[in-house]
XYZ file of C-alpha atoms in Angstrom:
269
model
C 54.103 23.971 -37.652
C 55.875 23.611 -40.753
C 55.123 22.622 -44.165
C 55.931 24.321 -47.492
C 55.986 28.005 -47.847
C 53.337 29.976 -49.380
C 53.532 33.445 -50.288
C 51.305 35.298 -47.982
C 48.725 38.450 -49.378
C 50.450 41.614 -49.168
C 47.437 43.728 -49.418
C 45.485 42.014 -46.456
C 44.807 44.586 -43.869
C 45.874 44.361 -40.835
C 42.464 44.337 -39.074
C 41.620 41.626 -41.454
C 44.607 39.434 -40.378
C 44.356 40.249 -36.383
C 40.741 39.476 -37.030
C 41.366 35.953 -38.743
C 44.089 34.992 -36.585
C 41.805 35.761 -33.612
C 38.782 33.133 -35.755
C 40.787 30.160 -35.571
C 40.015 27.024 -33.578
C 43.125 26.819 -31.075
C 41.960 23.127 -30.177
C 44.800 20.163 -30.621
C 48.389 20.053 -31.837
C 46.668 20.127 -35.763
C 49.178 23.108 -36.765
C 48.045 22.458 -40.803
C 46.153 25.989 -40.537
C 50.011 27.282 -40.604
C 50.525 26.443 -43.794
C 52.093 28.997 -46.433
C 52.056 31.250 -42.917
C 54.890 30.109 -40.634
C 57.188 26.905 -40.789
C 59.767 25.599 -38.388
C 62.466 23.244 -39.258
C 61.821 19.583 -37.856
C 64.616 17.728 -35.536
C 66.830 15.059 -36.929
C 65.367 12.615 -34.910
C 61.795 12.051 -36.396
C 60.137 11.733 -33.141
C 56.885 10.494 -34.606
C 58.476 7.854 -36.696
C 60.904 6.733 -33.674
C 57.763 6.552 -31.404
C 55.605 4.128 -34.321
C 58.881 2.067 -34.643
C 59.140 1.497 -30.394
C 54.923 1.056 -30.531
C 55.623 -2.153 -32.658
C 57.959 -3.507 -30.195
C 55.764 -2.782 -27.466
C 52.680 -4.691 -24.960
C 51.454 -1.690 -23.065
C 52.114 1.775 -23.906
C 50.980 5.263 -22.143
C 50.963 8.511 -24.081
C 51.304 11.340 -21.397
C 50.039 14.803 -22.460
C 48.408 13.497 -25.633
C 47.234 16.871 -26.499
C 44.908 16.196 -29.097
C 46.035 12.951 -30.129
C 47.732 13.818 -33.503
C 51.133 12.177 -32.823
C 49.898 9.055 -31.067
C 47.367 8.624 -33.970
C 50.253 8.752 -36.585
C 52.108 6.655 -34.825
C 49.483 3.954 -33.962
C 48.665 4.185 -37.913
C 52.391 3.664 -38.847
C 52.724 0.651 -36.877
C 50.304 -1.102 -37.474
C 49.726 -4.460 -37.678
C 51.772 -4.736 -34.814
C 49.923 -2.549 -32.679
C 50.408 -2.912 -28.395
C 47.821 -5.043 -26.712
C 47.349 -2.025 -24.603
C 47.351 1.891 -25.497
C 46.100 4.709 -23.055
C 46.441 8.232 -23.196
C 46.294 11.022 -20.598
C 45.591 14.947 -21.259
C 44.878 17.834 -18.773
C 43.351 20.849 -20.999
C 39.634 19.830 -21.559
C 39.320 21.450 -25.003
C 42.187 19.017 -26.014
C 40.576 16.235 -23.690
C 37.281 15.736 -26.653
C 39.493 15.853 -29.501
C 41.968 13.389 -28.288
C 38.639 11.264 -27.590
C 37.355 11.708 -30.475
C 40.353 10.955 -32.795
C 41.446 8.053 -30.825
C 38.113 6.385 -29.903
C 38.349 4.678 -33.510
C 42.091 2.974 -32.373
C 40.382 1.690 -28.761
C 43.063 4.224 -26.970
C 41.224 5.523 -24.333
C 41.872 9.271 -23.104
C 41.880 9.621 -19.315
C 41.627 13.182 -17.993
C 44.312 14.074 -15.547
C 45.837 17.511 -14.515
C 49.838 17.460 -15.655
C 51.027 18.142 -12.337
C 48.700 15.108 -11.053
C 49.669 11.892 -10.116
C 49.564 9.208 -12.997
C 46.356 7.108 -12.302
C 47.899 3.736 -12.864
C 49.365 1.147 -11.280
C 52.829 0.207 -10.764
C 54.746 -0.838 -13.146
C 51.722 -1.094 -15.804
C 53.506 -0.561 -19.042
C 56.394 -1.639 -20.600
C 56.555 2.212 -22.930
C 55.809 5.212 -21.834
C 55.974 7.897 -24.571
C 55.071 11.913 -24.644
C 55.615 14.654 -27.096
C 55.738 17.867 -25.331
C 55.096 17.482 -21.982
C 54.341 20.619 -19.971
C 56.574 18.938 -17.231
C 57.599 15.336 -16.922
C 56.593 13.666 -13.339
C 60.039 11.362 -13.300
C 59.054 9.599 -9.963
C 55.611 8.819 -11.935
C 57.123 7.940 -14.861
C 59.460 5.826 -13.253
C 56.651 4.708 -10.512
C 54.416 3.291 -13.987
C 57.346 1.551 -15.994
C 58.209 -2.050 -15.824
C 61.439 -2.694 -14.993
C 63.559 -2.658 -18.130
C 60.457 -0.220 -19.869
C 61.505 2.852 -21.643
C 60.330 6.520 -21.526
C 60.450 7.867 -25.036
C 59.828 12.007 -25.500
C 60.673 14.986 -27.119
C 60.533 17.774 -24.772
C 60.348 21.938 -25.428
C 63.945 22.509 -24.244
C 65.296 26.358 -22.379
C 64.188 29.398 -24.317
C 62.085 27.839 -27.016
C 60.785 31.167 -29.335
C 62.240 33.112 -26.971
C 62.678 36.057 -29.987
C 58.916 36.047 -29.680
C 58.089 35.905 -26.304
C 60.567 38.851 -25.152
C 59.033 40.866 -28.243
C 56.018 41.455 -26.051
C 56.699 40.406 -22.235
C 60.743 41.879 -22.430
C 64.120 40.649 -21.395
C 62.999 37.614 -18.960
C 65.692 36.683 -16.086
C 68.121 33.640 -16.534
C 65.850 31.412 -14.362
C 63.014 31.746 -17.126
C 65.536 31.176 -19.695
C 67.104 28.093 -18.034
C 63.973 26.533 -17.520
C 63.333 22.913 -19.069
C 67.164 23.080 -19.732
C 67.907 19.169 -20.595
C 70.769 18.432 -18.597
C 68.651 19.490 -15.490
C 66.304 16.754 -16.897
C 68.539 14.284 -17.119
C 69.921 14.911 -13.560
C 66.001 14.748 -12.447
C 65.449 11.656 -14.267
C 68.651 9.879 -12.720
C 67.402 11.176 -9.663
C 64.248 8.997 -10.034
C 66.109 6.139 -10.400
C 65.809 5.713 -14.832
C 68.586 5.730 -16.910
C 69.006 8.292 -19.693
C 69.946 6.195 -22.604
C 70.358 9.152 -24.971
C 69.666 12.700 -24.731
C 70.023 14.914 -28.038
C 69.575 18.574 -28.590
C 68.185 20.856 -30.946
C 67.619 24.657 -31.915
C 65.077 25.193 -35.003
C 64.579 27.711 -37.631
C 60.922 29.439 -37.505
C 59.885 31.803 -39.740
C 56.255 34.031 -39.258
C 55.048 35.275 -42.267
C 52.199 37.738 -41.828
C 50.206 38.748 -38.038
C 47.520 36.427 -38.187
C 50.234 33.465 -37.817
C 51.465 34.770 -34.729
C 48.038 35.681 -32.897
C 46.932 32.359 -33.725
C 50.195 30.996 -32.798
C 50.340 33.043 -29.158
C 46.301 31.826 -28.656
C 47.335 28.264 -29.253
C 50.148 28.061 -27.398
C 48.828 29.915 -24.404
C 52.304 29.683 -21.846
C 54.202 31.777 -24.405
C 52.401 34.820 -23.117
C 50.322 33.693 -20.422
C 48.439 37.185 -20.532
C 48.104 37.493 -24.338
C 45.374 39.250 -26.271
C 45.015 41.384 -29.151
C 43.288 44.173 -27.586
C 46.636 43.787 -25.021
C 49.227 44.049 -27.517
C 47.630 45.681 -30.233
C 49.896 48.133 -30.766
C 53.295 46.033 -30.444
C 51.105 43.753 -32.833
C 50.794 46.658 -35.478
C 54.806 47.465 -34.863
C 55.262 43.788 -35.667
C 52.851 43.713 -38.544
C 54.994 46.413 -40.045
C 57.860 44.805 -39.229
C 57.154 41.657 -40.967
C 55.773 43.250 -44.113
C 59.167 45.256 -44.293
C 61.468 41.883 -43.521
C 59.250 39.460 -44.983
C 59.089 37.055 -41.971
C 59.616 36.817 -38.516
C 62.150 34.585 -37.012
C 62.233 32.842 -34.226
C 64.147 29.415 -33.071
C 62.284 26.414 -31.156
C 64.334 24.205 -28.611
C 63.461 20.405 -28.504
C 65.647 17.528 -27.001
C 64.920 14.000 -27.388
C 64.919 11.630 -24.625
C 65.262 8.224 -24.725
C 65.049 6.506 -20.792
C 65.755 3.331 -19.254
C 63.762 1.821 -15.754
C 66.938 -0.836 -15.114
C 65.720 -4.166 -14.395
C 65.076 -5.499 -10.872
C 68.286 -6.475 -9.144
């Protein structure tokens, strides 16, 4: 989400915004609709262009979590010609599952259906790159079971209370545990664990800003763990408080937590 700010309409009701932000196709990581609504800064890093620059260097390559096939697609685009002999991607939600199909059926990347806390179906040590941008969870003992020795895992994970402002709006104060979770030192530790190498690990917290309702019931519908139980007949009335809330403030703000990962299988002794 991100992109240039737009002013929003001050004299849109809120009815009509709850009722657009409800009309909006929640399928794929395509966040263009936000627009002029909500932005969040980007990391340092430049995931997308990192993972086009490691494609080019790369034979076989696995996207995990594709979602809907936006990032690998950029990527593939930005590196080509020297595209990998070999590209597959997995994703577990089925709406995302036919749009990561679709998109990437024109770039022969296959989309394989798999659950995220399922095994990886592939063989040992079948690529040389594994890459994934926001994986619910990564499998490290998969990851590390599918890399060649001397592959690399490149990612950029959700990191420990990522929009937290947002979620404890509606659910409350959530315990430390919640908080901690996806906390990237316990990542690295898991990932060592496995048997990879962490490389480089880098941190970030990131600026978001909502600018009217609709934004953040289509934000909430799209990403559906933020409040697993979310609905606007639900929250409608902490929606209206918020409505109010941003019309008086003029945005919403929130921070995002991403780390970047960049992994090491060691060679074979």
């Amino acid at each position: 989400m991100i992109v240039p700010e737009r002013p929003h309409d001050p004299e849109r009701s809120f009815d009509e915004l709850l009722a657009e932000g409800v009309s909006v196709p929640t399928g794929g990581w395509d966040f263009s609709w936000f627009e002029g609504r909500a932005t969040e800064a980007r990391p340092s890093w430049g995931y997308a262009a990192g993972m086009a620059e490691r494609l080019g260097r790369a034979a076989a390559v696995l996207d995990v979590q594709t979602g809907g096939g936006e990032v690998l697609r950029f990527a593939l685009e930005r590196a080509a010609p020297q595209r990998p002999t070999l590209v597959v991607a997995t994703e577990g939600w089925p709406p995302n599952v036919g749009k990561a199909t679709e998109l990437l059926r024109p770039y022969g990347v296959p989309v394989v259906a798999s659950d995220e806390d399922a095994p990886l179906p592939f063989a040992d040590g079948a690529f040389d790159l594994v890459v994934s941008r926001h994986p619910v969870k990564p499998h490290w003992p998969e990851i590390a079971r599918v890399l060649q020795p001397g592959g690399r895992y490149f990612a950029q994970h959700v990191g420990p209370a990522s929009v937290f402002e947002l979620v404890e709006y509606f659910l409350g104060p959530q315990p430390d545990e919640v908080r901690g979770a996806r906390d990237p030192e316990r990542e690295r530790r898991e990932a060592e664990a496995a048997g990879l190498e962490v490389v480089d690990l880098r941190a970030e917290r990131l600026r978001m800003e909502f600018y009217d309702i609709a934004a953040v019931v289509h934000f909430l519908r799209k990403v559906i763990w933020m409040v697993p139980d979310f609905s606007v007949e639900r929250y409608r009335p902490r929606l209206r408080q918020l409505h109010e809330r941003i019309e008086d403030d003029g945005a919403f703000v929130a921070h995002s937590s991403r780390h970047l990962l960049d992994v090491r299988k060691p060679e074979r002794s």
